[in-house]
Short mmCIF file of C-alpha atoms in Angstrom, two decimals:
data_model
loop_
_atom_site.label_atom_id
_atom_site.label_comp_id
_atom_site.label_asym_id
_atom_site.label_seq_id
_atom_site.Cartn_x
_atom_site.Cartn_y
_atom_site.Cartn_z
CA MET A 1 70.18 153.68 75.03
CA SER A 2 70.33 157.28 73.85
CA ASP A 3 73.71 158.96 73.64
CA VAL A 4 72.16 162.30 74.47
CA ALA A 5 72.68 163.26 78.13
CA GLU A 6 69.52 163.88 80.07
CA LYS A 7 68.94 167.56 80.60
CA PRO A 8 68.46 168.74 84.22
CA ARG A 9 64.99 169.72 85.20
CA ALA A 10 64.13 173.39 85.22
CA GLY A 11 64.88 175.01 88.54
CA ALA A 12 66.93 172.07 89.84
CA PRO A 13 70.34 172.90 91.37
CA PRO A 14 73.47 171.67 89.57
CA ALA A 15 74.65 168.21 90.62
CA ASP A 16 77.97 169.51 91.88
CA THR A 17 76.44 172.18 94.11
CA VAL A 18 77.98 172.06 97.62
CA TRP A 19 76.87 174.22 100.52
CA ILE A 20 79.90 176.06 101.86
CA GLU A 21 79.52 178.17 104.99
CA LYS A 22 81.38 181.44 104.77
CA VAL A 23 83.64 182.05 107.74
CA SER A 24 84.74 185.59 108.55
CA TRP A 25 88.38 186.43 109.02
CA ILE A 26 87.73 187.18 112.68
CA SER A 27 86.50 183.61 113.22
CA LYS A 28 89.59 182.25 111.46
CA ALA A 29 91.96 184.14 113.75
CA PRO A 30 93.52 182.17 116.65
CA ARG A 31 92.06 182.75 120.07
CA TRP A 32 95.26 184.29 121.43
CA ALA A 33 95.31 186.79 118.56
CA SER A 34 91.69 187.77 119.14
CA MET A 35 92.27 188.20 122.87
CA LEU A 36 95.46 190.20 122.29
CA GLY A 37 93.76 192.44 119.75
CA LEU A 38 90.86 193.12 122.10
CA LEU A 39 93.28 193.93 124.93
CA VAL A 40 95.25 196.35 122.75
CA LEU A 41 92.01 198.01 121.64
CA PHE A 42 90.86 198.36 125.26
CA LEU A 43 94.19 199.80 126.43
CA GLY A 44 94.26 202.21 123.50
CA LEU A 45 90.76 203.44 124.30
CA TRP A 46 91.69 203.75 127.97
CA GLN A 47 94.83 205.73 127.13
CA GLY A 48 92.87 207.97 124.77
CA ILE A 49 90.29 208.80 127.44
CA THR A 50 92.97 209.67 130.01
CA SER A 51 95.11 211.63 127.54
CA ALA A 52 92.13 213.72 126.45
CA GLU A 53 91.34 214.33 130.14
CA ILE A 54 87.74 213.30 129.60
CA VAL A 55 87.85 211.76 133.08
CA SER A 56 89.87 213.08 136.01
CA PRO A 57 93.06 211.12 136.80
CA LEU A 58 91.83 210.90 140.39
CA ILE A 59 88.96 208.75 139.12
CA LEU A 60 90.56 206.90 136.19
CA PRO A 61 94.36 206.49 136.25
CA THR A 62 96.39 206.04 133.10
CA PRO A 63 97.30 202.52 131.95
CA GLY A 64 100.96 203.30 132.64
CA ASP A 65 100.32 204.29 136.25
CA THR A 66 98.20 201.18 136.75
CA LEU A 67 100.84 198.88 135.25
CA ARG A 68 103.53 200.41 137.46
CA ASP A 69 101.39 199.85 140.53
CA ILE A 70 100.66 196.27 139.44
CA GLY A 71 104.40 195.72 139.39
CA PHE A 72 104.76 197.30 142.85
CA VAL A 73 102.09 195.03 144.31
CA GLY A 74 103.70 192.00 142.67
CA ARG A 75 107.10 192.85 144.13
CA ASN A 76 105.50 193.41 147.53
CA LEU A 77 103.86 190.00 147.42
CA THR A 78 106.96 188.14 146.25
CA ALA A 79 109.09 189.89 148.87
CA GLY A 80 106.72 188.79 151.66
CA ASP A 81 105.94 192.35 152.69
CA TYR A 82 102.73 193.58 154.33
CA MET A 83 100.51 192.73 151.34
CA LEU A 84 101.29 189.00 151.44
CA PRO A 85 99.61 188.36 154.84
CA ALA A 86 96.62 190.36 153.62
CA PHE A 87 96.44 188.22 150.48
CA TRP A 88 96.56 185.01 152.50
CA VAL A 89 93.74 186.25 154.72
CA THR A 90 91.53 186.83 151.69
CA ALA A 91 92.61 183.55 150.09
CA SER A 92 91.77 181.68 153.32
CA GLU A 93 88.32 183.29 153.40
CA VAL A 94 87.74 182.28 149.79
CA LEU A 95 88.90 178.68 150.19
CA VAL A 96 87.06 178.01 153.45
CA GLY A 97 83.94 179.76 152.18
CA PHE A 98 84.02 177.67 149.01
CA ALA A 99 84.42 174.46 151.01
CA VAL A 100 81.47 175.37 153.24
CA ALA A 101 79.35 176.29 150.22
CA LEU A 102 80.28 173.00 148.55
CA ALA A 103 79.25 170.92 151.55
CA ILE A 104 75.96 172.76 152.08
CA GLY A 105 75.18 173.06 148.37
CA VAL A 106 75.69 169.38 147.59
CA THR A 107 73.62 168.34 150.60
CA LEU A 108 70.70 170.61 149.76
CA GLY A 109 71.04 169.82 146.06
CA ILE A 110 70.68 166.09 146.71
CA LEU A 111 67.73 166.78 149.00
CA VAL A 112 66.00 168.86 146.32
CA GLY A 113 66.89 166.61 143.41
CA GLU A 114 66.17 163.27 145.07
CA THR A 115 63.16 163.81 147.32
CA SER A 116 59.70 165.18 146.69
CA PHE A 117 59.88 166.91 150.07
CA GLY A 118 62.97 168.81 149.01
CA GLU A 119 61.49 169.74 145.63
CA ARG A 120 58.10 170.84 146.98
CA ALA A 121 58.93 172.24 150.44
CA VAL A 122 62.63 173.18 150.50
CA MET A 123 63.20 174.51 146.98
CA PRO A 124 60.68 177.38 147.23
CA TYR A 125 62.48 178.70 150.32
CA ILE A 126 65.84 178.40 148.56
CA VAL A 127 64.53 180.37 145.59
CA ALA A 128 63.02 182.99 147.91
CA ILE A 129 66.31 183.45 149.75
CA ASP A 130 68.24 183.55 146.49
CA THR A 131 66.12 186.48 145.28
CA MET A 132 67.05 188.56 148.34
CA PRO A 133 69.94 191.04 148.18
CA LYS A 134 72.62 188.90 149.79
CA LEU A 135 74.93 191.78 150.69
CA ALA A 136 72.21 193.04 153.01
CA PHE A 137 72.93 190.01 155.22
CA ALA A 138 76.52 191.14 155.86
CA PRO A 139 75.67 193.20 158.99
CA LEU A 140 73.80 190.21 160.36
CA PHE A 141 76.77 187.90 159.84
CA VAL A 142 79.02 190.46 161.54
CA ALA A 143 76.60 190.71 164.47
CA TRP A 144 76.35 186.93 164.77
CA LEU A 145 79.97 185.94 164.11
CA GLY A 146 81.96 189.08 164.95
CA PHE A 147 84.53 191.03 162.95
CA GLY A 148 86.86 188.07 162.49
CA ILE A 149 87.32 185.78 159.52
CA MET A 150 84.19 183.72 160.19
CA SER A 151 81.77 186.47 159.18
CA LYS A 152 83.58 186.83 155.82
CA VAL A 153 83.57 183.06 155.33
CA ALA A 154 79.85 182.95 156.07
CA LEU A 155 79.05 185.70 153.56
CA ALA A 156 81.28 184.13 150.89
CA ALA A 157 79.59 180.76 151.37
CA PHE A 158 76.13 182.35 151.46
CA ILE A 159 76.66 184.11 148.12
CA SER A 160 78.20 181.10 146.34
CA VAL A 161 76.04 178.25 147.66
CA PHE A 162 73.00 178.75 145.41
CA PRO A 163 74.66 177.87 142.06
CA ILE A 164 75.91 174.65 143.64
CA ILE A 165 72.43 173.75 144.87
CA VAL A 166 70.86 174.37 141.47
CA GLY A 167 73.65 172.60 139.58
CA THR A 168 73.48 169.55 141.83
CA ALA A 169 69.69 169.28 141.67
CA ALA A 170 69.61 169.79 137.90
CA GLY A 171 72.34 167.20 137.43
CA LEU A 172 70.48 164.57 139.42
CA GLN A 173 67.40 165.09 137.25
CA ALA A 174 69.34 164.94 133.96
CA ALA A 175 69.04 161.15 133.59
CA ASP A 176 66.23 160.24 131.18
CA GLU A 177 63.30 158.03 132.10
CA ASN A 178 64.51 155.05 130.04
CA ALA A 179 67.79 154.86 131.94
CA ARG A 180 65.97 155.07 135.26
CA MET A 181 63.56 152.32 134.24
CA LEU A 182 66.50 150.16 133.17
CA PHE A 183 68.14 150.47 136.59
CA LYS A 184 64.81 149.78 138.24
CA SER A 185 64.20 146.69 136.11
CA ILE A 186 67.54 145.12 137.10
CA GLY A 187 66.74 145.63 140.79
CA ALA A 188 69.14 148.51 141.52
CA SER A 189 68.53 150.25 144.83
CA ARG A 190 67.93 153.97 145.11
CA LEU A 191 71.48 154.50 146.35
CA GLN A 192 72.93 152.46 143.50
CA THR A 193 70.89 154.43 140.98
CA LEU A 194 72.11 157.66 142.53
CA VAL A 195 75.78 156.69 142.58
CA LYS A 196 76.05 154.78 139.30
CA LEU A 197 73.56 156.62 137.10
CA LYS A 198 72.44 160.03 138.29
CA ILE A 199 75.72 161.38 139.64
CA PRO A 200 77.85 160.48 136.59
CA ILE A 201 75.25 161.85 134.16
CA GLY A 202 74.75 165.01 136.25
CA LEU A 203 78.43 165.90 136.68
CA PRO A 204 78.47 168.46 133.80
CA GLN A 205 75.60 170.43 135.39
CA PHE A 206 77.22 170.12 138.80
CA PHE A 207 80.52 171.53 137.57
CA THR A 208 78.69 174.36 135.81
CA GLY A 209 77.26 175.45 139.15
CA LEU A 210 80.65 174.93 140.75
CA LYS A 211 82.33 177.26 138.24
CA ILE A 212 79.82 180.02 138.97
CA ALA A 213 80.36 179.54 142.71
CA ALA A 214 84.16 179.61 142.30
CA ILE A 215 83.92 183.14 140.90
CA SER A 216 81.21 184.51 143.18
CA VAL A 217 82.94 183.29 146.35
CA VAL A 218 85.72 185.87 145.82
CA SER A 219 83.15 188.65 145.56
CA GLY A 220 81.50 187.43 148.76
CA ALA A 221 84.73 187.47 150.74
CA ILE A 222 85.66 190.97 149.53
CA ALA A 223 82.17 192.29 150.23
CA GLY A 224 82.45 190.92 153.76
CA GLU A 225 85.73 192.78 154.25
CA PHE A 226 84.23 196.00 152.91
CA LEU A 227 81.25 195.89 155.24
CA GLY A 228 82.69 194.09 158.25
CA GLY A 229 86.32 195.16 158.41
CA GLY A 230 89.20 192.73 158.20
CA GLN A 231 92.85 192.41 157.32
CA GLY A 232 92.65 191.18 153.74
CA PHE A 233 92.80 192.72 150.30
CA GLY A 234 89.34 194.21 150.76
CA GLU A 235 90.67 196.36 153.59
CA LEU A 236 93.65 197.44 151.44
CA ILE A 237 91.25 198.45 148.66
CA ARG A 238 89.11 200.40 151.10
CA VAL A 239 92.13 202.29 152.46
CA ALA A 240 93.47 203.01 148.97
CA ALA A 241 90.05 204.28 147.83
CA SER A 242 89.78 206.57 150.85
CA GLN A 243 93.16 208.07 149.87
CA LEU A 244 92.08 208.42 146.19
CA ASP A 245 94.90 206.06 145.20
CA THR A 246 93.04 204.67 142.20
CA PRO A 247 96.09 202.91 140.62
CA ARG A 248 96.42 200.89 143.83
CA VAL A 249 92.71 200.05 143.76
CA PHE A 250 92.97 198.86 140.15
CA SER A 251 96.09 196.78 140.79
CA LEU A 252 94.62 195.09 143.87
CA ILE A 253 91.48 194.27 141.89
CA ILE A 254 93.66 192.71 139.18
CA TYR A 255 95.30 190.38 141.69
CA LEU A 256 91.91 189.47 143.14
CA SER A 257 90.79 188.57 139.64
CA LEU A 258 93.81 186.28 139.39
CA LEU A 259 92.60 184.57 142.55
CA GLY A 260 89.18 184.14 140.94
CA LEU A 261 90.81 182.78 137.78
CA PHE A 262 92.75 180.29 139.89
CA MET A 263 89.54 179.07 141.52
CA PHE A 264 87.80 178.80 138.14
CA GLY A 265 90.80 177.02 136.62
CA ALA A 266 90.96 174.52 139.49
CA VAL A 267 87.29 173.62 139.01
CA SER A 268 87.77 173.39 135.23
CA TRP A 269 90.72 171.04 135.75
CA MET A 270 88.61 168.86 138.04
CA GLN A 271 85.88 168.74 135.40
CA TYR A 272 88.47 167.81 132.78
CA ARG A 273 89.69 164.95 134.95
CA PHE A 274 86.38 163.56 136.20
CA VAL A 275 84.04 164.14 133.25
CA PHE A 276 86.33 162.28 130.87
CA TRP A 277 83.52 161.01 128.62
CA GLN A 278 82.53 164.57 127.79
CA ARG A 279 86.14 165.31 126.89
CA SER A 280 86.24 162.31 124.56
CA SER A 281 82.97 163.23 122.84
CA ASN A 282 84.17 166.81 122.31
CA THR A 283 87.39 165.50 120.75
CA ILE A 284 85.47 163.23 118.38
CA SER A 285 83.11 166.05 117.42
CA SER A 286 85.97 168.45 116.73
CA ARG A 287 87.71 165.86 114.52
CA ALA A 288 84.50 165.12 112.62
CA SER A 289 83.90 168.81 111.93
CA ARG A 290 87.28 169.27 110.26
#
């Protein structure tokens, strides 16, 4: 055996070459730091625009005025003053509208995802209705259901039902053909296949549609109050806008966004609890990538 080490071939990479992906310092920063930095940058830009009087204060208030009004609205809500009943009206419209959208969306989603009649005959009509400007239906809901809470619930459910239908139907069709053939070979009924195979596999898609609906349902309720009257936060925003009280408009919108975040967080918590296998796989993947 020769004592001379074999020379590497020309053009071949060194034996100890390791591919190392370069990560930017922004990607290394914690999420809270990135979010805080973006918020500070946004507030600084906002303050600069208002200080330079590029936009009239009647249109864009200063961050300080908005923060003070946010505090006023918060104190009003915690004290149980006139804004609290208005908030509960809007919250009731959102919750009931979401429940109605959930019931209708799951029913139609199962019909579309499980039957050829639903896929061929019902789904085209659902897509056609989904392409229509949904806010244009608000006067019809007011004419049919009156100026009370039901017209706002109907519009909120109407706007948020389509993501649930699509998420449910897509989830039921997520199971691959091999798994379906396995259930068929062991003599499982259609209901057993639906409950024990298709629904568990399709839960991630279902919750994706549910998250979209949880956000859009707030917009539907507020749009109903704008166009059909009411006693909720939408009416308070309309009155504040008519008086050019833009800090009040901004602060009320902030609290409505908190309501939307609560809805989104509740759905995310449900997904975390029920889709536990996805949580376990994500944990394993994150550990393996370290």
